[in-house]
Coordinates of C-alpha atoms in Angstrom, one line a residue:
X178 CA 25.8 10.4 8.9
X179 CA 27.8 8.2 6.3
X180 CA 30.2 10.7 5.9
X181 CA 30.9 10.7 9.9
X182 CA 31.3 7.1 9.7
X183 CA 33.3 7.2 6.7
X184 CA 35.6 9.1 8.6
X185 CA 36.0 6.6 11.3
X186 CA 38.3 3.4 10.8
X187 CA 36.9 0.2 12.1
X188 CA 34.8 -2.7 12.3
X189 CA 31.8 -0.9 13.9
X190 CA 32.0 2.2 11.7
X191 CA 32.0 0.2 8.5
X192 CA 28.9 -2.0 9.9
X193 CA 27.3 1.1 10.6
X194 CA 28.0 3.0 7.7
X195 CA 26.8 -0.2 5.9
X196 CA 23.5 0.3 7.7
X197 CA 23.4 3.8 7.2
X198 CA 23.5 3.6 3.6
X199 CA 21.2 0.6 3.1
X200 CA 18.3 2.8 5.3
X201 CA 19.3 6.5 5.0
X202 CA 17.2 7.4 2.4
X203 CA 13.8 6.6 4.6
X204 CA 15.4 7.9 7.8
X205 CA 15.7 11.2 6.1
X206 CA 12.0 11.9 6.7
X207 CA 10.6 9.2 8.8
X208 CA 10.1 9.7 12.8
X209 CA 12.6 8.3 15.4
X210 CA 11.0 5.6 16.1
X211 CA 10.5 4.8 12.1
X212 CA 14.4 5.4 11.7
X213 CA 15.2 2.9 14.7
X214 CA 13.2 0.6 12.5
X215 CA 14.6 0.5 9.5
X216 CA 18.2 0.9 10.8
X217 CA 17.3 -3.1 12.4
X218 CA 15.8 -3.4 9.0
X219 CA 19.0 -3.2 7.3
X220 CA 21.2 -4.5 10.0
X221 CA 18.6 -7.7 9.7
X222 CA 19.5 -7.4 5.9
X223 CA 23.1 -7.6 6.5
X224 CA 23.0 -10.7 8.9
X225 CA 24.5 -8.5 11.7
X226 CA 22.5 -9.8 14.8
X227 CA 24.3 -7.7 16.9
X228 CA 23.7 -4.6 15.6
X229 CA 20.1 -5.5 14.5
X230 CA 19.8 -5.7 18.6
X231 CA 20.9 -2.8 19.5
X232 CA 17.9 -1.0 17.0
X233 CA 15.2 -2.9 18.6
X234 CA 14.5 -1.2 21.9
X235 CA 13.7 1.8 20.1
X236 CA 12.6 0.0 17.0
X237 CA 10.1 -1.1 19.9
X238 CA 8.2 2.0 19.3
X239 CA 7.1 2.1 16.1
X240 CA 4.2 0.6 14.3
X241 CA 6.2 -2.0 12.4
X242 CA 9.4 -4.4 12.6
X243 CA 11.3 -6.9 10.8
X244 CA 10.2 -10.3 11.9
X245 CA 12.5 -12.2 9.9
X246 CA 14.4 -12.1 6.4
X247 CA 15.7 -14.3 3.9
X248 CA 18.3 -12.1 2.0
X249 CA 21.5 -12.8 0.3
X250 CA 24.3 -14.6 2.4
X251 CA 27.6 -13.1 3.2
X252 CA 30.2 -15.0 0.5
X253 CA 31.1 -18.4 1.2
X254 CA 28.2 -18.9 3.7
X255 CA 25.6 -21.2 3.5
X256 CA 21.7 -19.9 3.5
X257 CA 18.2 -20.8 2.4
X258 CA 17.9 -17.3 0.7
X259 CA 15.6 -17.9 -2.8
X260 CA 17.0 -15.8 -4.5
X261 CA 14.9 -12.4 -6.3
X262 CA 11.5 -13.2 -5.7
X263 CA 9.1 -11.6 -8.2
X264 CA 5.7 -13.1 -6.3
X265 CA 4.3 -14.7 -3.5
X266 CA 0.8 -15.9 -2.8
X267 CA -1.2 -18.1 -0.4
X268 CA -0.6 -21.7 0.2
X269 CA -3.7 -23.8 -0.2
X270 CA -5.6 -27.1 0.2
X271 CA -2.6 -29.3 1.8
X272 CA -0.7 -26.1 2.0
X273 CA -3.0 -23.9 3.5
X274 CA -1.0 -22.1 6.0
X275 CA 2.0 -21.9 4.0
X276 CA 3.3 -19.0 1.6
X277 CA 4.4 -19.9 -2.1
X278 CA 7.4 -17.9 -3.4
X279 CA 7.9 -17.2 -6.9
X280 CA 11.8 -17.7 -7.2
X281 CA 14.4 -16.7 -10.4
X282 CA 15.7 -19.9 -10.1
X283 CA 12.8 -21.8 -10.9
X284 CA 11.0 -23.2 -8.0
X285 CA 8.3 -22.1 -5.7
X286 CA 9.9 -22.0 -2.5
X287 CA 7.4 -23.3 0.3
X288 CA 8.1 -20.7 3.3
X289 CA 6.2 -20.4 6.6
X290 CA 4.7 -17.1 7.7
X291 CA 6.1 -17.4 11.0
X292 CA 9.7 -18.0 10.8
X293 CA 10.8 -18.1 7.0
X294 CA 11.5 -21.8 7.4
X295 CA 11.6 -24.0 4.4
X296 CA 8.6 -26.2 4.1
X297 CA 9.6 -27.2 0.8
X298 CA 10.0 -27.0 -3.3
X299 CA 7.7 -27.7 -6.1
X300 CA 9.8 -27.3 -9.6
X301 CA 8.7 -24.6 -11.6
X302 CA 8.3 -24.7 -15.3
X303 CA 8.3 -21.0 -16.1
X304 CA 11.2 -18.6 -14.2
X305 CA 9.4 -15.7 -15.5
X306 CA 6.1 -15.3 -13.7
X307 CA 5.0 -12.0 -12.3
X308 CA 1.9 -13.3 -10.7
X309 CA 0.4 -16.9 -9.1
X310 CA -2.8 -18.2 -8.0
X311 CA -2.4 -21.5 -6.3
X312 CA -5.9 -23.6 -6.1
X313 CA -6.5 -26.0 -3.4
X314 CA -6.0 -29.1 -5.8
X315 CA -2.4 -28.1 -6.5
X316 CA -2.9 -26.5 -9.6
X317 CA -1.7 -23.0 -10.4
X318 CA -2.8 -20.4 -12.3
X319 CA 0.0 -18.4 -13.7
X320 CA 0.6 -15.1 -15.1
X321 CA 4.2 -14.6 -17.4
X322 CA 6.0 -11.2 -17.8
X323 CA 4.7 -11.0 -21.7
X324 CA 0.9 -10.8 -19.3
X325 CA -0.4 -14.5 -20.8
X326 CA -2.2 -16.8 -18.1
X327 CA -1.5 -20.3 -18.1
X328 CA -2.6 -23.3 -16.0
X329 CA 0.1 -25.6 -14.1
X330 CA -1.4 -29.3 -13.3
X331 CA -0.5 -30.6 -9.8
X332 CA 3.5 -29.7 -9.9
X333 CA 5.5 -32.4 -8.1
X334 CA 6.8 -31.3 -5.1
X335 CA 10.5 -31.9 -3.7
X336 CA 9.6 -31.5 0.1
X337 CA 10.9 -31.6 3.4
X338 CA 7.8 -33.8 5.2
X339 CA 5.2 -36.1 4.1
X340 CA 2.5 -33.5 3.9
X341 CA 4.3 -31.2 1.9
X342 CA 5.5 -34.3 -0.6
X343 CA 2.1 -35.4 -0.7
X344 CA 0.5 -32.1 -0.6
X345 CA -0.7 -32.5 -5.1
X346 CA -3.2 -35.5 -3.9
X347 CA -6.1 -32.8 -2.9
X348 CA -9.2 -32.6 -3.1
X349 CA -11.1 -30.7 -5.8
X350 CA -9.9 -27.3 -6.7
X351 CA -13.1 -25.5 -5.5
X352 CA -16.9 -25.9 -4.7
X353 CA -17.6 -25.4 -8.6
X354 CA -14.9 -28.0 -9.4
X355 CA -13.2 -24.9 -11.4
X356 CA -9.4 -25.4 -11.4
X357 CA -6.8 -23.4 -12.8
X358 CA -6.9 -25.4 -16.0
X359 CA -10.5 -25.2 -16.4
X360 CA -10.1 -21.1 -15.4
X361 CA -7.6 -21.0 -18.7
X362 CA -10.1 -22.8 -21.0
X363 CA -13.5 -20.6 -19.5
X364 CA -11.1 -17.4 -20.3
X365 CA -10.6 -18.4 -24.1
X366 CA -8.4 -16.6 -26.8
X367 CA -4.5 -15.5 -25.1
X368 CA -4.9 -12.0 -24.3
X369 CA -2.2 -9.9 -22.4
X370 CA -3.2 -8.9 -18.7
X371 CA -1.0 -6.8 -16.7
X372 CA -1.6 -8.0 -13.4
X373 CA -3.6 -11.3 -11.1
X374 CA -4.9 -12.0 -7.9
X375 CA -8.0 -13.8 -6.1
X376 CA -10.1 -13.6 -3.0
X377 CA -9.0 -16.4 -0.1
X378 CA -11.0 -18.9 -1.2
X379 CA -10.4 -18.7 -4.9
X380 CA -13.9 -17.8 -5.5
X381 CA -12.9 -15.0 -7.8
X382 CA -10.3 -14.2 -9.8
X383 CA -9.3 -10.7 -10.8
X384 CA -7.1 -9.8 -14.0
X385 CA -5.7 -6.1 -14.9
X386 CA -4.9 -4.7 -18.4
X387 CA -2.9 -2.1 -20.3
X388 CA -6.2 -0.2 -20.6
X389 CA -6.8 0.4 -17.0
X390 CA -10.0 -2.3 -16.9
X391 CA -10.2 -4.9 -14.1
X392 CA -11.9 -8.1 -15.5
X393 CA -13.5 -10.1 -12.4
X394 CA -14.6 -13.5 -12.5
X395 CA -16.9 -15.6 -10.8
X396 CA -16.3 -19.0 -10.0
X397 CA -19.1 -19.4 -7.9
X398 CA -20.7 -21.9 -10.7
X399 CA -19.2 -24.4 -12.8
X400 CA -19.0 -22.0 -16.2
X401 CA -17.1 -18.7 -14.7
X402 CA -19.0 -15.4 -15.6
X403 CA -17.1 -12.4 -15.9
X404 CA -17.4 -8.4 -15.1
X405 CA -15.3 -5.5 -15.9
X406 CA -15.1 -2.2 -15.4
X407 CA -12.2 0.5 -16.4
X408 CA -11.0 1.6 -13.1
X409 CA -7.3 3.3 -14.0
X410 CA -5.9 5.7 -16.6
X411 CA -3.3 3.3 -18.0
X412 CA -2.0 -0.1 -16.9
X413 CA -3.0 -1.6 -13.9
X414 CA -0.4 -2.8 -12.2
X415 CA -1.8 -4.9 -8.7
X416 CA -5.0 -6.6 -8.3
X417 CA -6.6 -8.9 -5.7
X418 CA -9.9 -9.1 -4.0
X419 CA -11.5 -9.8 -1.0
X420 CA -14.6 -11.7 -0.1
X421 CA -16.7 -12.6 3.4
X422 CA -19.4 -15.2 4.1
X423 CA -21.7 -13.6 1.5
X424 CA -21.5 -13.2 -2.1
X425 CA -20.6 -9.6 -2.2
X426 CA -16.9 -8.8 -2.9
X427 CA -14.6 -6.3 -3.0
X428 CA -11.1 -6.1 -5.7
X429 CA -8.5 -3.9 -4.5
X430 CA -6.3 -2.6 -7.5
X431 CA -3.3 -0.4 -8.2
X432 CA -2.2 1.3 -11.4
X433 CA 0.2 3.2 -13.2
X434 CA -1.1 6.3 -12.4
X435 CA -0.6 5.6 -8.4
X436 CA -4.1 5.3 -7.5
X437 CA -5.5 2.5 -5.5
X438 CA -8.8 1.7 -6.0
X439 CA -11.8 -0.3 -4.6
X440 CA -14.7 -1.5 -6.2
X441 CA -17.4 -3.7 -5.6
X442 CA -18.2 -5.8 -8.9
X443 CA -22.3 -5.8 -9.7
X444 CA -23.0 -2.8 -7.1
X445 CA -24.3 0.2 -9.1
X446 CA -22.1 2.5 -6.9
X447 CA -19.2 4.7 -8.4
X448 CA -15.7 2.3 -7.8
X449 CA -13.7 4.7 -4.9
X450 CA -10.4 6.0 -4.8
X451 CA -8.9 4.9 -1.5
X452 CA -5.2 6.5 -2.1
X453 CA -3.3 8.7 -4.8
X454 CA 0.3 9.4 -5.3
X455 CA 2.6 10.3 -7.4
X456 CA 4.6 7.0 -8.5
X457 CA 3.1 3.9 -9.5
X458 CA 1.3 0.9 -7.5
X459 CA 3.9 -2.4 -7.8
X460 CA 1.7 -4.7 -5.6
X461 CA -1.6 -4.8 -3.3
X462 CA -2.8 -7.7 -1.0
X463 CA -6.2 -8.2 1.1
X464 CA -6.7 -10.6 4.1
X465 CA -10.5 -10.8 5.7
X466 CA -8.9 -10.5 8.9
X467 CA -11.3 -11.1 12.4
X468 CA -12.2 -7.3 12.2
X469 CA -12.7 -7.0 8.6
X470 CA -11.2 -6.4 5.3
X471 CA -7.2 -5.6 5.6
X472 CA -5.9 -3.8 2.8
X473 CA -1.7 -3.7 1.9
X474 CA -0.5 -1.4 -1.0
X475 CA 3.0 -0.5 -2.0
X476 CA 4.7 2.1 -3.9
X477 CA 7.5 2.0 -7.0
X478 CA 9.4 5.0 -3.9
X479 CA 8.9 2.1 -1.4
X480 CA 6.0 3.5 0.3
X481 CA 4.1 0.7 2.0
X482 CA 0.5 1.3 3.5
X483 CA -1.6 -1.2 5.8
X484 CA -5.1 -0.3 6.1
X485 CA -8.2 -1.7 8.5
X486 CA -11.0 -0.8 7.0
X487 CA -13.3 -1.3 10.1
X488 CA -11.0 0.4 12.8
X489 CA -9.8 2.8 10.1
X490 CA -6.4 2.2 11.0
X491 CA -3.5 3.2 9.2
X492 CA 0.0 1.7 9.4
X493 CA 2.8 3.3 6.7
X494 CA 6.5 3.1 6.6
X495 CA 8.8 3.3 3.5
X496 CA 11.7 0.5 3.6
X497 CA 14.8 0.8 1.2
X498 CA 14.7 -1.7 -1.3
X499 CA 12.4 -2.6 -4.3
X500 CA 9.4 -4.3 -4.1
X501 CA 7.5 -6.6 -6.2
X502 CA 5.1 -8.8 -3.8
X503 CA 3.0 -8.6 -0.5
X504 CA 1.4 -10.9 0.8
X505 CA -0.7 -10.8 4.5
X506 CA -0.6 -13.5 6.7
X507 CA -2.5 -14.8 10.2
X508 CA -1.2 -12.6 13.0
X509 CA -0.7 -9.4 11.4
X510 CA 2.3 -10.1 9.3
X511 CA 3.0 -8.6 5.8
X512 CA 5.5 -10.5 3.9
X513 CA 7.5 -7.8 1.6
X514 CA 9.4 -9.5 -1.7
X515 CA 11.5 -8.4 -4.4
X516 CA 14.9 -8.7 -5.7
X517 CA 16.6 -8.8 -2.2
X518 CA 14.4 -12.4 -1.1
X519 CA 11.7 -11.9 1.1
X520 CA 10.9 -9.9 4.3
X521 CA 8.6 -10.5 7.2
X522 CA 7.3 -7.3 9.1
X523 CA 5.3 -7.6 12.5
X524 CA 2.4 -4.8 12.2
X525 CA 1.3 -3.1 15.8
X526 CA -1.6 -0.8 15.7
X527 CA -1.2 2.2 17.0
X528 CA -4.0 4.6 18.2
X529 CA -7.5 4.4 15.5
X530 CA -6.6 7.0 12.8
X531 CA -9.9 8.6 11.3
X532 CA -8.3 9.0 8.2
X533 CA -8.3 6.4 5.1
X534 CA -5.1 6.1 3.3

């Protein structure tokens, strides 16, 4: 199809052929519905509207579409693109609502779900982190590329409103009083983890290593008691966890050797494999969503999977650019980041599926 378009002089052949080559690679094998998708996808990338519109009617019948991107701006233009993002997490406390992106420039860029919009900075000190847990006091949990955790105090923020500039005068971190300084000291000697996440509330936090062990902690009580258990045959590479009303939880995790595996810390039952393939895991995300536990995984290919545990519905669609981050938001949308910004997709359930990813 590029090549047709490469024969073709013009301005619409060379925004198509532009298109083409941004989502060719997943329209070789995805349905036509899929293909209308992530042609919009990349015309959305591009910042050619008019193009992007004449995808969505058939884009319309897919499982997924772009809900809005922040991607690099045609030279000489103007944008509030962040730049490479390498993670995003939940705002809380002040910024509950909000999403936190982990920017190369420095900054965590204060984005809304919904639209993208800028809600606000807080300066980084670090322009290396791979993962972020923010704590409803303001202070942040941090993990570097070498794989150390360290503990940000209340950042000042550079913001856009009065909540947002006032958002570091919250109340206490959590119901124990843990915050992510306290976490840091409760964790003792430096030692290299490989990937970070916690449940909603921040009542648990879940650390990966090069081993393949998942080290779960429980904040529950002011001194944080910890569990592990070797779930991966090398690195881990994605961790979170998820947790209801009571005090049972679940850690979703993703390792080097493409599994993605679930496993209730404390239960005597065998940890489960929920999904194997043949690349690694590069990020995982889980939302207790009205019907239950949502799980997002994603692939080094591309391959992203959305999973309802309860309905046992299964959303999957491979987009054509690298990802680092996912984060699930209110209303069904997974936020997609990585060296081209960030990217919201709109997730539409189609019939129940019987089969687990």
């Amino acid at each position: 199809m590029v090549a047709a378009f490469d024969a073709v002089d013009g301005d619409w052949a060379r925004r198509q052929r532009r298109v083409w080559r941004s989502a060719g690679a997943g329209c070789a094998t995805a349905p036509v519905p899929d293909r209308a998708a992530l042609l919009r996808l990349a015309a959305v990338h591009h910042h050619d509207e008019e193009l992007a519109e004449r995808y969505a009617l058939r884009a319309a019948e897919a499982d997924w579409d772009v809900r809005w991107a922040l991607t690099r701006p045609p030279a000489g233009e103007a944008d509030r693109w962040p730049g490479a993002v390498s993670a995003l997490e939940r705002g809380r406390g002040r910024l509950a609502g909000h999403v936190l992106a982990v920017a190369a420039d420095g900054p965590l860029h204060v984005l809304s779900p919904a639209d993208g919009s800028a809600a606000g900075r807080i300066r980084g000190e670090r322009t290396d982190l791979r993962g972020l847990v923010s704590f409803p006091d303001g202070t942040l949990l941090c993990l570097d590329s070498p794989g150390f955790l360290s503990a940000v105090g209340a950042p000042r923020a550079e913001s856009r409103s009065e909540m947002i500039s006032s958002l570091l005068n919250a109340a206490p971190a959590s119901a124990s009083g843990i915050d992510a300084t306290a976490f840091v000291k409760a964790v003792g000697a430096p030692r290299p983890f490989t990937a970070l996440g916690a449940d909603e509330a921040v009542t648990r936090i879940v650390c990966g290593d090069h081993a393949g062990t998942l080290h779960v902690w429980n904040l529950d009580s002011d001194t944080p008691t910890a569990l592990e258990h070797t779930l991966h045959r090398g690195p881990i590479t994605a961790a979170t966890c998820v947790r209801g009303a009571s005090p049972i939880s679940m850690t979703v995790s993703g390792g080097a050797d493409g599994r993605l595996v679930l496993w209730r810390p404390g239960d005597p039952r065998e940890p489960r494999e929920a999904m194997h393939r043949p690349t690694r895991v590069v990020a995982v995300d889980a939302l207790l969503g009205a019907g239950g536990p949502l799980i997002a995984a994603a692939w080094a290919d591309g391959m992203v999977v959305v999973w309802d545990m309860v309905a046992g519905i299964t959303i999957r669609f491979i987009v054509g650019f690298p990802i680092a981050s996912l984060l699930l938001a209110a209303d069904e949308v997974l936020l997609v980041a990585g060296e081209h910004g960030v990217t919201a997709f709109d997730l539409r359930r189609p019939e129940e599926d019987p089969k687990e990813p």
